[in-house]
mmCIF file with all atom_site columns, C-alpha atoms in Angstrom:
data_model
loop_
_atom_site.group_PDB
_atom_site.id
_atom_site.type_symbol
_atom_site.label_atom_id
_atom_site.label_alt_id
_atom_site.label_comp_id
_atom_site.label_asym_id
_atom_site.label_entity_id
_atom_site.label_seq_id
_atom_site.pdbx_PDB_ins_code
_atom_site.Cartn_x
_atom_site.Cartn_y
_atom_site.Cartn_z
_atom_site.occupancy
_atom_site.B_iso_or_equiv
_atom_site.pdbx_formal_charge
_atom_site.auth_seq_id
_atom_site.auth_comp_id
_atom_site.auth_asym_id
_atom_site.auth_atom_id
_atom_site.pdbx_PDB_model_num
ATOM 1   C CA . GLY A 1 1   ? 11.939  1.255   13.429  1.00 81.00 ? 1   GLY A CA 1
ATOM 2   C CA . ASP A 1 2   ? 10.951  -0.847  10.479  1.00 86.00 ? 2   ASP A CA 1
ATOM 3   C CA . SER A 1 3   ? 12.142  0.095   7.030   1.00 91.00 ? 3   SER A CA 1
ATOM 4   C CA . VAL A 1 4   ? 12.126  -1.215  3.472   1.00 94.00 ? 4   VAL A CA 1
ATOM 5   C CA . THR A 1 5   ? 14.707  -0.324  0.853   1.00 94.00 ? 5   THR A CA 1
ATOM 6   C CA . GLN A 1 6   ? 14.167  -1.192  -2.784  1.00 92.00 ? 6   GLN A CA 1
ATOM 7   C CA . MET A 1 7   ? 16.275  -0.503  -5.812  1.00 83.00 ? 7   MET A CA 1
ATOM 8   C CA . GLU A 1 8   ? 15.968  2.894   -7.354  1.00 80.00 ? 8   GLU A CA 1
ATOM 9   C CA . GLY A 1 9   ? 14.265  3.161   -10.682 1.00 83.00 ? 9   GLY A CA 1
ATOM 10  C CA . PRO A 1 10  ? 13.189  3.651   -13.218 1.00 93.00 ? 10  PRO A CA 1
ATOM 11  C CA . VAL A 1 11  ? 13.893  0.284   -14.778 1.00 95.00 ? 11  VAL A CA 1
ATOM 12  C CA . THR A 1 12  ? 13.492  0.000   -18.529 1.00 97.00 ? 12  THR A CA 1
ATOM 13  C CA . LEU A 1 13  ? 13.492  -3.397  -20.235 1.00 97.00 ? 13  LEU A CA 1
ATOM 14  C CA . SER A 1 14  ? 12.671  -4.926  -23.560 1.00 97.00 ? 14  SER A CA 1
ATOM 15  C CA . GLU A 1 15  ? 9.881   -7.458  -23.798 1.00 97.00 ? 15  GLU A CA 1
ATOM 16  C CA . GLU A 1 16  ? 10.938  -10.993 -22.761 1.00 97.00 ? 16  GLU A CA 1
ATOM 17  C CA . ALA A 1 17  ? 13.887  -9.691  -20.721 1.00 97.00 ? 17  ALA A CA 1
ATOM 18  C CA . PHE A 1 18  ? 14.622  -10.964 -17.209 1.00 98.00 ? 18  PHE A CA 1
ATOM 19  C CA . LEU A 1 19  ? 13.535  -8.748  -14.338 1.00 97.00 ? 19  LEU A CA 1
ATOM 20  C CA . THR A 1 20  ? 14.980  -8.352  -10.868 1.00 97.00 ? 20  THR A CA 1
ATOM 21  C CA . ILE A 1 21  ? 13.922  -5.659  -8.430  1.00 97.00 ? 21  ILE A CA 1
ATOM 22  C CA . ASN A 1 22  ? 15.900  -5.781  -5.204  1.00 97.00 ? 22  ASN A CA 1
ATOM 23  C CA . CYS A 1 23  ? 14.288  -5.319  -1.810  1.00 97.00 ? 23  CYS A CA 1
ATOM 24  C CA . THR A 1 24  ? 15.841  -5.461  1.643   1.00 97.00 ? 24  THR A CA 1
ATOM 25  C CA . TYR A 1 25  ? 14.213  -4.811  4.970   1.00 96.00 ? 25  TYR A CA 1
ATOM 26  C CA . THR A 1 26  ? 14.799  -4.023  8.624   1.00 94.00 ? 26  THR A CA 1
ATOM 27  C CA . ALA A 1 27  ? 12.287  -5.198  11.204  1.00 90.00 ? 27  ALA A CA 1
ATOM 28  C CA . THR A 1 28  ? 12.194  -5.816  14.924  1.00 82.00 ? 28  THR A CA 1
ATOM 29  C CA . GLY A 1 29  ? 9.895   -8.824  14.823  1.00 77.00 ? 29  GLY A CA 1
ATOM 30  C CA . TYR A 1 30  ? 9.010   -11.543 12.347  1.00 81.00 ? 30  TYR A CA 1
ATOM 31  C CA . PRO A 1 31  ? 7.541   -9.689  9.412   1.00 89.00 ? 31  PRO A CA 1
ATOM 32  C CA . SER A 1 32  ? 5.369   -10.805 6.568   1.00 91.00 ? 32  SER A CA 1
ATOM 33  C CA . LEU A 1 33  ? 6.663   -9.548  3.233   1.00 94.00 ? 33  LEU A CA 1
ATOM 34  C CA . PHE A 1 34  ? 4.709   -8.358  0.209   1.00 95.00 ? 34  PHE A CA 1
ATOM 35  C CA . TRP A 1 35  ? 5.044   -7.076  -3.305  1.00 97.00 ? 35  TRP A CA 1
ATOM 36  C CA . TYR A 1 36  ? 2.316   -4.732  -4.492  1.00 96.00 ? 36  TYR A CA 1
ATOM 37  C CA . VAL A 1 37  ? 1.849   -3.419  -8.032  1.00 96.00 ? 37  VAL A CA 1
ATOM 38  C CA . GLN A 1 38  ? 0.301   -0.098  -9.032  1.00 92.00 ? 38  GLN A CA 1
ATOM 39  C CA . TYR A 1 39  ? -0.862  0.422   -12.605 1.00 91.00 ? 39  TYR A CA 1
ATOM 40  C CA . PRO A 1 40  ? -1.166  4.018   -13.836 1.00 85.00 ? 40  PRO A CA 1
ATOM 41  C CA . GLY A 1 41  ? -3.914  5.951   -12.080 1.00 80.00 ? 41  GLY A CA 1
ATOM 42  C CA . GLU A 1 42  ? -4.982  3.003   -9.942  1.00 83.00 ? 42  GLU A CA 1
ATOM 43  C CA . GLY A 1 43  ? -4.673  1.785   -6.394  1.00 85.00 ? 43  GLY A CA 1
ATOM 44  C CA . LEU A 1 44  ? -2.369  -0.973  -5.240  1.00 90.00 ? 44  LEU A CA 1
ATOM 45  C CA . GLN A 1 45  ? -2.901  -4.641  -5.951  1.00 93.00 ? 45  GLN A CA 1
ATOM 46  C CA . LEU A 1 46  ? -1.246  -7.404  -4.009  1.00 94.00 ? 46  LEU A CA 1
ATOM 47  C CA . LEU A 1 47  ? 1.099   -9.261  -6.346  1.00 97.00 ? 47  LEU A CA 1
ATOM 48  C CA . LEU A 1 48  ? 2.531   -11.869 -3.979  1.00 97.00 ? 48  LEU A CA 1
ATOM 49  C CA . LYS A 1 49  ? 3.427   -12.461 -0.355  1.00 94.00 ? 49  LYS A CA 1
ATOM 50  C CA . ALA A 1 50  ? 5.498   -14.601 1.987   1.00 94.00 ? 50  ALA A CA 1
ATOM 51  C CA . THR A 1 51  ? 4.867   -14.962 5.686   1.00 90.00 ? 51  THR A CA 1
ATOM 52  C CA . LYS A 1 52  ? 7.919   -16.815 6.970   1.00 90.00 ? 52  LYS A CA 1
ATOM 53  C CA . ALA A 1 53  ? 11.551  -17.471 6.171   1.00 92.00 ? 53  ALA A CA 1
ATOM 54  C CA . ASP A 1 54  ? 12.258  -19.488 2.997   1.00 95.00 ? 54  ASP A CA 1
ATOM 55  C CA . ASP A 1 55  ? 8.681   -19.099 1.747   1.00 95.00 ? 55  ASP A CA 1
ATOM 56  C CA . LYS A 1 56  ? 8.390   -18.334 -1.939  1.00 97.00 ? 56  LYS A CA 1
ATOM 57  C CA . GLY A 1 57  ? 5.534   -16.162 -3.117  1.00 96.00 ? 57  GLY A CA 1
ATOM 58  C CA . SER A 1 58  ? 4.516   -16.376 -6.765  1.00 97.00 ? 58  SER A CA 1
ATOM 59  C CA . ASN A 1 59  ? 1.858   -14.950 -9.049  1.00 97.00 ? 59  ASN A CA 1
ATOM 60  C CA . LYS A 1 60  ? 1.529   -14.115 -12.760 1.00 95.00 ? 60  LYS A CA 1
ATOM 61  C CA . GLY A 1 61  ? 5.074   -15.344 -13.434 1.00 97.00 ? 61  GLY A CA 1
ATOM 62  C CA . PHE A 1 62  ? 6.576   -13.195 -10.677 1.00 98.00 ? 62  PHE A CA 1
ATOM 63  C CA . GLU A 1 63  ? 8.443   -14.778 -7.771  1.00 98.00 ? 63  GLU A CA 1
ATOM 64  C CA . ALA A 1 64  ? 10.100  -13.643 -4.564  1.00 98.00 ? 64  ALA A CA 1
ATOM 65  C CA . THR A 1 65  ? 11.736  -15.694 -1.798  1.00 98.00 ? 65  THR A CA 1
ATOM 66  C CA . TYR A 1 66  ? 11.818  -14.611 1.854   1.00 97.00 ? 66  TYR A CA 1
ATOM 67  C CA . ARG A 1 67  ? 15.511  -14.691 2.816   1.00 96.00 ? 67  ARG A CA 1
ATOM 68  C CA . LYS A 1 68  ? 15.892  -14.090 6.512   1.00 93.00 ? 68  LYS A CA 1
ATOM 69  C CA . GLU A 1 69  ? 19.672  -14.463 6.475   1.00 94.00 ? 69  GLU A CA 1
ATOM 70  C CA . THR A 1 70  ? 20.051  -11.591 4.007   1.00 95.00 ? 70  THR A CA 1
ATOM 71  C CA . THR A 1 71  ? 16.837  -9.784  5.037   1.00 96.00 ? 71  THR A CA 1
ATOM 72  C CA . SER A 1 72  ? 15.803  -9.670  1.409   1.00 97.00 ? 72  SER A CA 1
ATOM 73  C CA . PHE A 1 73  ? 12.733  -10.289 -0.740  1.00 98.00 ? 73  PHE A CA 1
ATOM 74  C CA . HIS A 1 74  ? 13.841  -9.683  -4.324  1.00 98.00 ? 74  HIS A CA 1
ATOM 75  C CA . LEU A 1 75  ? 11.204  -9.730  -7.067  1.00 98.00 ? 75  LEU A CA 1
ATOM 76  C CA . GLU A 1 76  ? 11.968  -11.695 -10.247 1.00 98.00 ? 76  GLU A CA 1
ATOM 77  C CA . LYS A 1 77  ? 10.289  -12.549 -13.510 1.00 98.00 ? 77  LYS A CA 1
ATOM 78  C CA . GLY A 1 78  ? 11.835  -14.587 -16.260 1.00 97.00 ? 78  GLY A CA 1
ATOM 79  C CA . SER A 1 79  ? 10.202  -12.876 -19.218 1.00 96.00 ? 79  SER A CA 1
ATOM 80  C CA . VAL A 1 80  ? 8.486   -9.506  -18.843 1.00 97.00 ? 80  VAL A CA 1
ATOM 81  C CA . GLN A 1 81  ? 5.652   -8.221  -21.000 1.00 97.00 ? 81  GLN A CA 1
ATOM 82  C CA . VAL A 1 82  ? 4.594   -4.726  -21.967 1.00 96.00 ? 82  VAL A CA 1
ATOM 83  C CA . SER A 1 83  ? 1.574   -5.182  -19.701 1.00 95.00 ? 83  SER A CA 1
ATOM 84  C CA . ASP A 1 84  ? 3.921   -5.521  -16.705 1.00 97.00 ? 84  ASP A CA 1
ATOM 85  C CA . SER A 1 85  ? 4.764   -1.820  -16.937 1.00 96.00 ? 85  SER A CA 1
ATOM 86  C CA . ALA A 1 86  ? 3.791   -0.384  -13.557 1.00 96.00 ? 86  ALA A CA 1
ATOM 87  C CA . VAL A 1 87  ? 5.184   0.733   -10.212 1.00 94.00 ? 87  VAL A CA 1
ATOM 88  C CA . TYR A 1 88  ? 6.231   -2.077  -7.874  1.00 96.00 ? 88  TYR A CA 1
ATOM 89  C CA . PHE A 1 89  ? 6.300   -1.676  -4.101  1.00 95.00 ? 89  PHE A CA 1
ATOM 90  C CA . CYS A 1 90  ? 7.976   -3.915  -1.593  1.00 96.00 ? 90  CYS A CA 1
ATOM 91  C CA . ALA A 1 91  ? 6.346   -3.844  1.850   1.00 94.00 ? 91  ALA A CA 1
ATOM 92  C CA . LEU A 1 92  ? 6.430   -5.496  5.225   1.00 92.00 ? 92  LEU A CA 1
ATOM 93  C CA . SER A 1 93  ? 4.033   -6.006  8.077   1.00 88.00 ? 93  SER A CA 1
ATOM 94  C CA . ASP A 1 94  ? 5.838   -6.470  11.355  1.00 77.00 ? 94  ASP A CA 1
ATOM 95  C CA . ASN A 1 95  ? 4.400   -8.935  13.823  1.00 66.00 ? 95  ASN A CA 1
ATOM 96  C CA . ALA A 1 96  ? 6.532   -7.774  16.731  1.00 57.00 ? 96  ALA A CA 1
ATOM 97  C CA . GLY A 1 97  ? 4.676   -8.441  19.945  1.00 53.00 ? 97  GLY A CA 1
ATOM 98  C CA . GLY A 1 98  ? 2.089   -10.454 18.041  1.00 53.00 ? 98  GLY A CA 1
ATOM 99  C CA . THR A 1 99  ? 0.040   -7.464  16.978  1.00 55.00 ? 99  THR A CA 1
ATOM 100 C CA . SER A 1 100 ? 0.725   -5.590  13.776  1.00 57.00 ? 100 SER A CA 1
ATOM 101 C CA . TYR A 1 101 ? -2.840  -4.589  12.905  1.00 65.00 ? 101 TYR A CA 1
ATOM 102 C CA . GLY A 1 102 ? -1.823  -5.058  9.264   1.00 72.00 ? 102 GLY A CA 1
ATOM 103 C CA . LYS A 1 103 ? 0.095   -1.798  9.156   1.00 84.00 ? 103 LYS A CA 1
ATOM 104 C CA . LEU A 1 104 ? 2.409   -1.826  6.175   1.00 89.00 ? 104 LEU A CA 1
ATOM 105 C CA . THR A 1 105 ? 5.805   -0.203  5.781   1.00 90.00 ? 105 THR A CA 1
ATOM 106 C CA . PHE A 1 106 ? 6.544   0.443   2.108   1.00 92.00 ? 106 PHE A CA 1
ATOM 107 C CA . GLY A 1 107 ? 9.629   0.930   0.037   1.00 92.00 ? 107 GLY A CA 1
ATOM 108 C CA . GLN A 1 108 ? 9.840   3.907   -2.285  1.00 90.00 ? 108 GLN A CA 1
ATOM 109 C CA . GLY A 1 109 ? 8.563   2.035   -5.305  1.00 92.00 ? 109 GLY A CA 1
ATOM 110 C CA . THR A 1 110 ? 10.287  1.099   -8.547  1.00 94.00 ? 110 THR A CA 1
ATOM 111 C CA . ILE A 1 111 ? 8.924   2.238   -11.883 1.00 94.00 ? 111 ILE A CA 1
ATOM 112 C CA . LEU A 1 112 ? 9.146   -0.496  -14.516 1.00 96.00 ? 112 LEU A CA 1
ATOM 113 C CA . THR A 1 113 ? 8.714   0.263   -18.212 1.00 96.00 ? 113 THR A CA 1
ATOM 114 C CA . VAL A 1 114 ? 8.731   -2.569  -20.717 1.00 97.00 ? 114 VAL A CA 1
ATOM 115 C CA . HIS A 1 115 ? 9.159   -1.754  -24.398 1.00 96.00 ? 115 HIS A CA 1
ATOM 116 C CA . PRO A 1 116 ? 7.978   -4.001  -27.269 1.00 94.00 ? 116 PRO A CA 1
ATOM 117 C CA . SER B 2 1   ? -16.409 -11.409 -1.961  1.00 87.00 ? 1   SER B CA 1
ATOM 118 C CA . GLN B 2 2   ? -15.033 -8.312  -0.328  1.00 87.00 ? 2   GLN B CA 1
ATOM 119 C CA . THR B 2 3   ? -14.842 -4.957  -2.075  1.00 91.00 ? 3   THR B CA 1
ATOM 120 C CA . ILE B 2 4   ? -13.583 -1.553  -1.083  1.00 94.00 ? 4   ILE B CA 1
ATOM 121 C CA . HIS B 2 5   ? -14.982 1.675   -2.488  1.00 94.00 ? 5   HIS B CA 1
ATOM 122 C CA . GLN B 2 6   ? -13.249 5.010   -2.292  1.00 94.00 ? 6   GLN B CA 1
ATOM 123 C CA . TRP B 2 7   ? -14.465 8.325   -3.651  1.00 91.00 ? 7   TRP B CA 1
ATOM 124 C CA . PRO B 2 8   ? -14.073 10.702  -5.300  1.00 92.00 ? 8   PRO B CA 1
ATOM 125 C CA . ALA B 2 9   ? -11.425 9.534   -7.749  1.00 91.00 ? 9   ALA B CA 1
ATOM 126 C CA . THR B 2 10  ? -10.065 13.035  -8.301  1.00 94.00 ? 10  THR B CA 1
ATOM 127 C CA . LEU B 2 11  ? -10.509 16.271  -6.425  1.00 96.00 ? 11  LEU B CA 1
ATOM 128 C CA . VAL B 2 12  ? -9.207  19.806  -6.874  1.00 97.00 ? 12  VAL B CA 1
ATOM 129 C CA . GLN B 2 13  ? -9.650  22.014  -3.852  1.00 97.00 ? 13  GLN B CA 1
ATOM 130 C CA . PRO B 2 14  ? -8.479  25.545  -2.988  1.00 97.00 ? 14  PRO B CA 1
ATOM 131 C CA . VAL B 2 15  ? -6.153  26.180  -0.069  1.00 97.00 ? 15  VAL B CA 1
ATOM 132 C CA . GLY B 2 16  ? -8.111  26.687  3.134   1.00 97.00 ? 16  GLY B CA 1
ATOM 133 C CA . SER B 2 17  ? -11.145 24.690  2.033   1.00 97.00 ? 17  SER B CA 1
ATOM 134 C CA . PRO B 2 18  ? -12.414 21.620  3.948   1.00 97.00 ? 18  PRO B CA 1
ATOM 135 C CA . LEU B 2 19  ? -11.919 18.023  2.844   1.00 96.00 ? 19  LEU B CA 1
ATOM 136 C CA . SER B 2 20  ? -13.908 14.843  3.234   1.00 96.00 ? 20  SER B CA 1
ATOM 137 C CA . LEU B 2 21  ? -12.861 11.576  1.587   1.00 96.00 ? 21  LEU B CA 1
ATOM 138 C CA . GLU B 2 22  ? -14.956 8.498   2.166   1.00 96.00 ? 22  GLU B CA 1
ATOM 139 C CA . CYS B 2 23  ? -14.131 4.824   2.070   1.00 96.00 ? 23  CYS B CA 1
ATOM 140 C CA . THR B 2 24  ? -16.445 1.866   2.582   1.00 97.00 ? 24  THR B CA 1
ATOM 141 C CA . VAL B 2 25  ? -15.813 -1.861  2.678   1.00 96.00 ? 25  VAL B CA 1
ATOM 142 C CA . GLU B 2 26  ? -18.354 -4.511  1.745   1.00 95.00 ? 26  GLU B CA 1
ATOM 143 C CA . GLY B 2 27  ? -18.474 -8.233  2.319   1.00 94.00 ? 27  GLY B CA 1
ATOM 144 C CA . THR B 2 28  ? -16.655 -8.389  5.643   1.00 91.00 ? 28  THR B CA 1
ATOM 145 C CA . SER B 2 29  ? -17.199 -7.307  9.228   1.00 90.00 ? 29  SER B CA 1
ATOM 146 C CA . ASN B 2 30  ? -14.939 -5.658  11.787  1.00 91.00 ? 30  ASN B CA 1
ATOM 147 C CA . PRO B 2 31  ? -12.085 -4.961  9.379   1.00 92.00 ? 31  PRO B CA 1
ATOM 148 C CA . ASN B 2 32  ? -8.962  -2.996  10.214  1.00 92.00 ? 32  ASN B CA 1
ATOM 149 C CA . LEU B 2 33  ? -9.045  0.181   8.139   1.00 94.00 ? 33  LEU B CA 1
ATOM 150 C CA . TYR B 2 34  ? -6.200  2.407   6.948   1.00 94.00 ? 34  TYR B CA 1
ATOM 151 C CA . TRP B 2 35  ? -5.512  5.696   5.194   1.00 95.00 ? 35  TRP B CA 1
ATOM 152 C CA . TYR B 2 36  ? -2.233  6.016   3.279   1.00 94.00 ? 36  TYR B CA 1
ATOM 153 C CA . ARG B 2 37  ? -0.837  8.938   1.341   1.00 94.00 ? 37  ARG B CA 1
ATOM 154 C CA . GLN B 2 38  ? 1.432   8.750   -1.655  1.00 88.00 ? 38  GLN B CA 1
ATOM 155 C CA . ALA B 2 39  ? 3.189   12.034  -2.381  1.00 78.00 ? 39  ALA B CA 1
ATOM 156 C CA . ALA B 2 40  ? 4.505   12.610  -5.903  1.00 71.00 ? 40  ALA B CA 1
ATOM 157 C CA . GLY B 2 41  ? 7.554   10.474  -6.609  1.00 67.00 ? 41  GLY B CA 1
ATOM 158 C CA . ARG B 2 42  ? 7.544   8.905   -3.163  1.00 70.00 ? 42  ARG B CA 1
ATOM 159 C CA . GLY B 2 43  ? 6.381   5.773   -1.445  1.00 79.00 ? 43  GLY B CA 1
ATOM 160 C CA . LEU B 2 44  ? 3.315   5.311   0.686   1.00 88.00 ? 44  LEU B CA 1
ATOM 161 C CA . GLN B 2 45  ? 3.015   6.681   4.187   1.00 90.00 ? 45  GLN B CA 1
ATOM 162 C CA . LEU B 2 46  ? 0.497   5.388   6.706   1.00 91.00 ? 46  LEU B CA 1
ATOM 163 C CA . LEU B 2 47  ? -1.593  8.264   8.051   1.00 94.00 ? 47  LEU B CA 1
ATOM 164 C CA . PHE B 2 48  ? -4.262  6.598   10.193  1.00 94.00 ? 48  PHE B CA 1
ATOM 165 C CA . TYR B 2 49  ? -5.489  3.161   11.127  1.00 91.00 ? 49  TYR B CA 1
ATOM 166 C CA . SER B 2 50  ? -8.537  1.904   12.958  1.00 93.00 ? 50  SER B CA 1
ATOM 167 C CA . VAL B 2 51  ? -9.251  -1.444  14.596  1.00 90.00 ? 51  VAL B CA 1
ATOM 168 C CA . GLY B 2 52  ? -12.878 -0.661  15.448  1.00 91.00 ? 52  GLY B CA 1
ATOM 169 C CA . ILE B 2 53  ? -15.680 1.907   15.465  1.00 94.00 ? 53  ILE B CA 1
ATOM 170 C CA . GLY B 2 54  ? -14.499 5.161   16.987  1.00 91.00 ? 54  GLY B CA 1
ATOM 171 C CA . GLN B 2 55  ? -10.933 3.858   17.433  1.00 92.00 ? 55  GLN B CA 1
ATOM 172 C CA . ILE B 2 56  ? -8.442  5.920   15.454  1.00 93.00 ? 56  ILE B CA 1
ATOM 173 C CA . SER B 2 57  ? -4.656  5.915   15.679  1.00 91.00 ? 57  SER B CA 1
ATOM 174 C CA . SER B 2 58  ? -2.566  8.564   13.992  1.00 90.00 ? 58  SER B CA 1
ATOM 175 C CA . GLU B 2 59  ? 0.845   7.652   12.669  1.00 84.00 ? 59  GLU B CA 1
ATOM 176 C CA . VAL B 2 60  ? 2.144   11.099  11.774  1.00 80.00 ? 60  VAL B CA 1
ATOM 177 C CA . PRO B 2 61  ? 1.293   14.622  12.945  1.00 73.00 ? 61  PRO B CA 1
ATOM 178 C CA . GLN B 2 62  ? -0.520  16.518  10.252  1.00 79.00 ? 62  GLN B CA 1
ATOM 179 C CA . ASN B 2 63  ? -3.359  18.688  9.111   1.00 89.00 ? 63  ASN B CA 1
ATOM 180 C CA . LEU B 2 64  ? -5.719  15.766  8.635   1.00 94.00 ? 64  LEU B CA 1
ATOM 181 C CA . SER B 2 65  ? -8.048  13.729  10.820  1.00 95.00 ? 65  SER B CA 1
ATOM 182 C CA . ALA B 2 66  ? -9.902  10.462  10.439  1.00 96.00 ? 66  ALA B CA 1
ATOM 183 C CA . SER B 2 67  ? -13.154 9.072   11.768  1.00 96.00 ? 67  SER B CA 1
ATOM 184 C CA . ARG B 2 68  ? -14.910 5.718   11.722  1.00 97.00 ? 68  ARG B CA 1
ATOM 185 C CA . PRO B 2 69  ? -18.610 6.296   12.357  1.00 95.00 ? 69  PRO B CA 1
ATOM 186 C CA . GLN B 2 70  ? -19.626 2.803   11.244  1.00 95.00 ? 70  GLN B CA 1
ATOM 187 C CA . ASP B 2 71  ? -17.913 -0.580  11.173  1.00 95.00 ? 71  ASP B CA 1
ATOM 188 C CA . ARG B 2 72  ? -17.094 -0.460  7.467   1.00 95.00 ? 72  ARG B CA 1
ATOM 189 C CA . GLN B 2 73  ? -16.831 3.270   6.881   1.00 97.00 ? 73  GLN B CA 1
ATOM 190 C CA . PHE B 2 74  ? -13.654 5.312   7.175   1.00 97.00 ? 74  PHE B CA 1
ATOM 191 C CA . ILE B 2 75  ? -13.507 9.052   6.534   1.00 97.00 ? 75  ILE B CA 1
ATOM 192 C CA . LEU B 2 76  ? -10.497 11.302  6.044   1.00 96.00 ? 76  LEU B CA 1
ATOM 193 C CA . SER B 2 77  ? -11.071 14.983  6.773   1.00 96.00 ? 77  SER B CA 1
ATOM 194 C CA . SER B 2 78  ? -9.466  18.366  7.034   1.00 95.00 ? 78  SER B CA 1
ATOM 195 C CA . LYS B 2 79  ? -10.891 21.678  8.205   1.00 95.00 ? 79  LYS B CA 1
ATOM 196 C CA . LYS B 2 80  ? -8.458  23.750  6.119   1.00 96.00 ? 80  LYS B CA 1
ATOM 197 C CA . LEU B 2 81  ? -6.372  22.241  3.340   1.00 96.00 ? 81  LEU B CA 1
ATOM 198 C CA . LEU B 2 82  ? -2.748  23.169  2.783   1.00 94.00 ? 82  LEU B CA 1
ATOM 199 C CA . LEU B 2 83  ? -0.790  22.975  -0.471  1.00 94.00 ? 83  LEU B CA 1
ATOM 200 C CA . SER B 2 84  ? 1.283   20.213  1.107   1.00 91.00 ? 84  SER B CA 1
ATOM 201 C CA . ASP B 2 85  ? -1.837  18.059  1.474   1.00 93.00 ? 85  ASP B CA 1
ATOM 202 C CA . SER B 2 86  ? -1.777  17.348  -2.266  1.00 92.00 ? 86  SER B CA 1
ATOM 203 C CA . GLY B 2 87  ? -1.200  13.715  -3.095  1.00 92.00 ? 87  GLY B CA 1
ATOM 204 C CA . PHE B 2 88  ? -2.738  10.364  -3.823  1.00 92.00 ? 88  PHE B CA 1
ATOM 205 C CA . TYR B 2 89  ? -4.775  9.042   -0.904  1.00 95.00 ? 89  TYR B CA 1
ATOM 206 C CA . LEU B 2 90  ? -5.423  5.351   -0.576  1.00 94.00 ? 90  LEU B CA 1
ATOM 207 C CA . CYS B 2 91  ? -7.829  3.590   1.734   1.00 96.00 ? 91  CYS B CA 1
ATOM 208 C CA . ALA B 2 92  ? -7.149  -0.025  2.660   1.00 95.00 ? 92  ALA B CA 1
ATOM 209 C CA . TRP B 2 93  ? -8.582  -2.789  4.818   1.00 94.00 ? 93  TRP B CA 1
ATOM 210 C CA . SER B 2 94  ? -7.340  -6.010  6.333   1.00 91.00 ? 94  SER B CA 1
ATOM 211 C CA . ARG B 2 95  ? -8.836  -8.792  8.384   1.00 86.00 ? 95  ARG B CA 1
ATOM 212 C CA . GLN B 2 96  ? -8.154  -8.646  12.107  1.00 73.00 ? 96  GLN B CA 1
ATOM 213 C CA . SER B 2 97  ? -6.275  -11.912 11.961  1.00 64.00 ? 97  SER B CA 1
ATOM 214 C CA . ASN B 2 98  ? -4.300  -11.270 8.792   1.00 64.00 ? 98  ASN B CA 1
ATOM 215 C CA . THR B 2 99  ? -1.599  -8.799  7.858   1.00 71.00 ? 99  THR B CA 1
ATOM 216 C CA . GLU B 2 100 ? -2.491  -8.657  4.161   1.00 83.00 ? 100 GLU B CA 1
ATOM 217 C CA . ALA B 2 101 ? -4.100  -5.366  3.126   1.00 89.00 ? 101 ALA B CA 1
ATOM 218 C CA . PHE B 2 102 ? -6.445  -4.637  0.230   1.00 92.00 ? 102 PHE B CA 1
ATOM 219 C CA . PHE B 2 103 ? -6.492  -1.207  -1.340  1.00 93.00 ? 103 PHE B CA 1
ATOM 220 C CA . GLY B 2 104 ? -9.095  1.043   -2.898  1.00 93.00 ? 104 GLY B CA 1
ATOM 221 C CA . GLN B 2 105 ? -8.594  2.805   -6.216  1.00 91.00 ? 105 GLN B CA 1
ATOM 222 C CA . GLY B 2 106 ? -7.324  5.980   -4.597  1.00 92.00 ? 106 GLY B CA 1
ATOM 223 C CA . THR B 2 107 ? -8.206  9.673   -4.659  1.00 93.00 ? 107 THR B CA 1
ATOM 224 C CA . ARG B 2 108 ? -5.969  12.143  -6.446  1.00 92.00 ? 108 ARG B CA 1
ATOM 225 C CA . LEU B 2 109 ? -6.152  15.371  -4.413  1.00 94.00 ? 109 LEU B CA 1
ATOM 226 C CA . THR B 2 110 ? -4.722  18.596  -5.799  1.00 95.00 ? 110 THR B CA 1
ATOM 227 C CA . VAL B 2 111 ? -4.755  21.626  -3.554  1.00 96.00 ? 111 VAL B CA 1
ATOM 228 C CA . VAL B 2 112 ? -4.431  24.872  -5.500  1.00 97.00 ? 112 VAL B CA 1
#
């Protein structure tokens, strides 16, 4: 079955540090890949997405590139802010057979804390 | 624009009591609807999804059930809650033609 593995947390950084959160996946079809962010006590918000190999998703200074050869979708940001403190989830939606119904398979989540 | 409403935000219920969580979507028609659960310290697990009124698919065996009485309404229920039902429940929707999902604010359920 499909699975998503992301780096264990928590990750603690100082403001303006470089961020990388690793994500690798296993899928039977041609998945779309996502990063979601969850701020304390809230639901999930879509941060960025990529729907095919070599696509780069970007939003709010975050980037991730769909690497089919390494089955990876690592999240990066050049300079984090305190307001980026949250839980980050990597997810995939598998289009195997042409019908995924938007069902998402999530990684375990990575807690990011950014200190001033 | 589309919005998704989920309530209540928090809920404390005794073991053995019933449960009803409601989710509604506005600004779109015929959405796919989903219930996810996030247990403490863990990722999200898909519980149910629905592609239309009265059509419910269960992803994991459990003490919960789901219903879709109207196009944009999705309800999560239980007749008798267990301690293990505690968690953060998230409703989500997506367009039929798109894999991207949009989430509600979640319900924190504590069974005591």
